[in-house]
Structures are given as C-alpha cells and as structure tokens.
C-alpha cells in the first residue's frame, strides 16, 4: 500500500473505531508514517480474496482492543502461507538447461501466487492413463526406459541394495522374487526379505531387510513364472 491507500485504510478504521482517529495534525502524520512503514509491502486488496479492510473488520469482530499494524500483517502472512500450501509448482516453460530462466520462472510464479495475483496451481491427479502426456516427456521416457535416468539409478544403487538387486534380476530375465510372498520370513509381495537376529533368550532382537531374497522365494517365483508361461501358451497358439 502507498500513503494514499494507507490513509484510506485509516479512514475506514476510524469509522469502525473512533478511538483510532487522530485529531492532532502531528499525531495523524506520525500515525500515517508508522502504518506506511509497516504495511508498505501489504496490498490493500488482491484479485483473489485478500482485502485489508476485511482484515480490519474481522479484528473488531473478535477483539475490543484498538487495531495495530500487526493485526493486519498477521492475516496477510497467513493468507500468503495458505496460498503457497495449496500451490504445486507447474513445469516451467523455460528451457530446463537454462537454470537461471528455469529458476526465475518458478520464483516468479510462487511470488504471484503468494501475492494474490495468480491462483495456486493444483497438483494433477496421478493416473495410469497416458492421454495428454507431454510429447517431449514421452520421448524422453521412451529413450531411457524409466523416469529415473540410468546414471541416477546407478548412483542410488548403494543406498537401496534390495531394489538394485531386484532390478538386476529383472534385467537378466530371471523371475522377480518380490512378486511372491516369502514363505521363510513371511515378507509380503513387493517387500524385501527380512533377516531376524535372535537374542540369548531365543527372542527376536531385530529385523533388518536383506539385500537378496531367500532362495526359497526365488524358487517359488520361478515356479509361478513357469505356470504363468504355460497358461499363456494355449492362448498364444
């Protein structure tokens, strides 16, 4: 708000609470200077739901005390936080290789949302449908075969050994052991096998995931894959 808008806000507040009116010219000037200093970065109103006059009215609806600049600043900061919490960064239109332009567009969009100039961008629902997928993204996925580039996958392998072992097994054309339940450690489908550490009193002290599945789970996965292939052969014929 500029000084003219601050003066208009103080006039509106004076109609709500005559106690805030300064009849002395010097006091009125000091009050205007104080509010202008503290509310200079707070807009009077935005196209999407913010109005400083509404914040002042809400204050007097809930409090018998005279309004202070902080009583307008707090709702404004809450308004900004709430809008950013609803916002999901859309993919910038700038070239991703141009880091400066990419970052500038993201920051500009967030500032516009927080300032009430633009509406928050809602996250799109994740579905299995490929309709409407970005052609550039589809081409990239077709090229690398995964949303995780090979270099990144290799860098992550030491930190997720069970997943790396599973991927290596699938690449080699072997059955996916995690597609079946382990009958030894009772690990469910999709989760790695577990190693149990037994204490001196025969109690389980800890359960940690194994990097490789139990041999019996591998055999069970192989049997299931064989049965699936046999069931599909008549259909293919």
XYZ file of C-alpha atoms in Angstrom:
237
model
C 0.000 0.000 0.000
C 1.126 3.539 -0.696
C 0.440 6.530 1.548
C -2.855 7.272 -0.171
C -4.102 3.717 0.383
C -2.855 3.757 3.986
C -4.798 6.977 4.576
C -7.917 5.375 3.086
C -7.477 2.313 5.340
C -7.065 4.513 8.429
C -10.182 6.445 7.468
C -12.109 3.186 7.177
C -10.768 2.036 10.559
C -11.813 5.376 12.036
C -15.397 4.667 11.005
C -15.220 1.284 12.757
C -13.485 2.601 15.881
C -13.497 6.377 16.525
C -10.799 5.831 19.181
C -8.249 5.382 16.384
C -8.918 8.843 14.902
C -6.102 11.342 15.466
C -7.406 14.906 15.630
C -3.981 16.474 16.122
C -2.239 17.060 12.798
C 1.137 15.959 14.116
C -0.256 12.749 15.618
C -2.148 11.985 12.417
C 1.041 12.467 10.413
C 3.002 10.208 12.748
C 0.284 7.544 12.606
C 0.273 7.628 8.810
C 4.081 7.380 8.710
C 4.084 4.422 11.126
C 1.449 2.447 9.227
C 3.101 3.232 5.898
C 6.443 1.966 7.211
C 4.953 -1.300 8.488
C 2.363 -2.007 5.804
C 4.264 -0.799 2.743
C 4.575 -4.354 1.375
C 0.971 -5.346 2.204
C -1.535 -4.700 -0.597
C -4.867 -3.046 0.021
C -6.612 -5.783 -1.965
C -5.793 -8.571 -4.422
C -7.852 -10.185 -7.200
C -8.072 -13.422 -5.205
C -9.514 -12.974 -1.760
C -7.367 -10.531 0.215
C -8.650 -7.169 1.442
C -7.011 -5.191 4.253
C -10.377 -3.657 5.146
C -11.815 -7.126 5.702
C -8.859 -7.929 7.994
C -9.568 -4.753 9.989
C -13.273 -5.574 10.232
C -12.500 -9.141 11.360
C -10.246 -7.736 14.074
C -13.030 -5.636 15.563
C -15.469 -8.513 15.304
C -13.223 -10.598 17.565
C -11.370 -8.063 19.743
C -12.367 -4.999 21.813
C -8.885 -3.501 21.525
C -7.735 -0.849 19.092
C -6.221 -2.240 15.930
C -2.463 -2.166 15.379
C -0.475 -2.671 12.158
C 0.390 -6.192 13.317
C -3.318 -7.030 13.325
C -3.309 -6.546 9.553
C 0.122 -8.044 8.917
C -0.691 -11.356 10.641
C -3.728 -12.129 8.446
C -1.725 -11.150 5.372
C 1.101 -13.547 6.243
C -1.426 -16.286 6.955
C -3.061 -15.600 3.590
C 0.316 -15.962 1.852
C 1.179 -19.216 3.656
C -2.195 -20.755 2.907
C -1.950 -19.960 -0.796
C 1.558 -21.379 -1.089
C 0.422 -24.514 0.769
C -2.202 -25.057 -1.942
C 0.270 -24.416 -4.759
C 2.123 -27.105 -6.709
C 4.856 -25.770 -8.943
C 3.903 -26.285 -12.583
C 6.638 -27.271 -15.000
C 8.207 -24.031 -16.255
C 8.039 -23.316 -19.963
C 11.689 -22.221 -19.915
C 14.440 -24.478 -21.235
C 15.492 -26.745 -18.310
C 19.101 -26.415 -19.420
C 18.846 -22.673 -18.747
C 18.991 -22.868 -14.966
C 18.635 -19.120 -14.437
C 15.490 -18.833 -16.571
C 14.024 -22.014 -15.076
C 14.545 -20.764 -11.507
C 13.332 -17.266 -12.316
C 10.067 -18.613 -13.719
C 9.480 -20.824 -10.665
C 10.184 -17.953 -8.266
C 8.031 -15.561 -10.270
C 5.091 -17.973 -10.226
C 5.388 -18.522 -6.477
C 5.560 -14.793 -5.798
C 2.488 -14.159 -7.941
C 0.566 -16.864 -6.074
C 1.673 -15.616 -2.645
C 0.813 -12.014 -3.557
C -2.691 -12.999 -4.622
C -2.109 -12.047 -8.257
C -2.400 -15.612 -9.592
C -4.345 -18.620 -8.406
C -2.454 -21.599 -6.900
C -1.713 -24.368 -9.381
C -3.295 -27.566 -8.100
C -1.405 -30.847 -8.456
C -2.776 -33.033 -11.208
C -4.037 -36.443 -10.208
C -1.672 -39.321 -10.945
C -3.395 -41.873 -13.162
C -2.354 -44.786 -15.289
C -3.709 -43.096 -18.394
C -1.198 -41.823 -20.937
C -3.674 -39.462 -22.562
C -2.447 -35.926 -22.780
C 1.133 -36.719 -21.755
C 3.712 -34.209 -22.868
C 5.269 -35.461 -26.134
C 8.743 -34.391 -25.012
C 8.322 -36.287 -21.741
C 7.067 -39.385 -23.569
C 10.034 -39.255 -25.953
C 12.407 -38.990 -23.015
C 10.788 -41.935 -21.223
C 10.965 -44.000 -24.402
C 14.652 -43.156 -24.687
C 15.753 -44.042 -21.165
C 13.010 -46.582 -20.374
C 12.350 -45.141 -16.934
C 11.620 -41.879 -15.185
C 14.960 -42.355 -13.389
C 17.962 -41.932 -15.737
C 20.471 -44.815 -15.728
C 23.211 -42.654 -14.212
C 20.969 -41.647 -11.318
C 19.832 -45.248 -10.838
C 23.455 -46.402 -10.615
C 24.259 -43.654 -8.106
C 21.315 -44.693 -5.927
C 22.149 -48.416 -6.018
C 24.463 -48.409 -2.932
C 21.735 -46.762 -0.870
C 18.975 -49.204 -1.831
C 20.666 -52.588 -2.340
C 17.427 -54.598 -2.263
C 15.909 -52.539 -5.079
C 19.168 -52.685 -7.070
C 19.296 -56.474 -6.732
C 15.690 -56.762 -7.850
C 16.289 -54.582 -10.921
C 19.411 -56.553 -11.820
C 17.430 -59.783 -11.626
C 14.724 -58.471 -13.930
C 17.315 -57.169 -16.416
C 18.880 -60.645 -16.551
C 15.500 -62.114 -17.457
C 15.144 -64.010 -14.181
C 11.871 -64.183 -12.231
C 11.116 -61.309 -9.859
C 11.381 -62.834 -6.395
C 9.457 -59.967 -4.800
C 6.405 -60.808 -6.900
C 5.552 -63.593 -4.429
C 5.328 -63.854 -0.656
C 8.353 -65.301 1.093
C 7.403 -68.466 2.974
C 10.564 -68.288 5.100
C 10.484 -64.767 6.585
C 6.832 -64.026 5.637
C 7.795 -60.849 3.774
C 4.742 -59.729 1.754
C 4.703 -59.173 -2.004
C 6.759 -56.164 -3.040
C 8.839 -56.007 0.154
C 12.369 -57.395 0.581
C 13.120 -60.435 2.654
C 13.990 -59.876 6.275
C 16.819 -61.103 8.487
C 15.979 -61.898 12.102
C 18.535 -61.532 14.857
C 17.890 -63.853 17.770
C 18.926 -62.920 21.309
C 20.287 -65.198 24.058
C 16.756 -65.963 25.295
C 15.638 -67.005 21.804
C 13.738 -63.752 21.378
C 13.899 -61.677 18.219
C 16.181 -58.729 18.851
C 15.919 -57.008 15.477
C 14.571 -57.457 11.969
C 16.558 -55.970 9.112
C 15.893 -56.129 5.357
C 18.061 -58.406 3.223
C 19.706 -57.182 0.044
C 18.927 -60.513 -1.618
C 15.798 -62.681 -1.294
C 15.780 -66.069 0.373
C 16.483 -68.993 -2.012
C 13.053 -70.495 -1.384
C 11.436 -67.267 -2.529
C 13.438 -67.361 -5.746
C 12.303 -70.937 -6.387
C 8.674 -70.010 -5.704
C 8.871 -67.048 -8.081
C 10.389 -69.263 -10.768
C 7.605 -71.830 -10.348
C 4.948 -69.153 -10.588
C 6.537 -67.676 -13.701
C 6.664 -71.149 -15.270
C 2.987 -71.772 -14.519
C 2.111 -68.374 -15.992
C 4.017 -69.121 -19.196
C 2.332 -72.494 -19.544
C -1.088 -70.955 -19.043
C -0.406 -68.350 -21.726
C 0.910 -70.746 -24.351
C -2.518 -72.092 -25.495
C -3.801 -68.545 -25.765
C -0.835 -67.521 -27.902
C -1.216 -70.575 -30.093
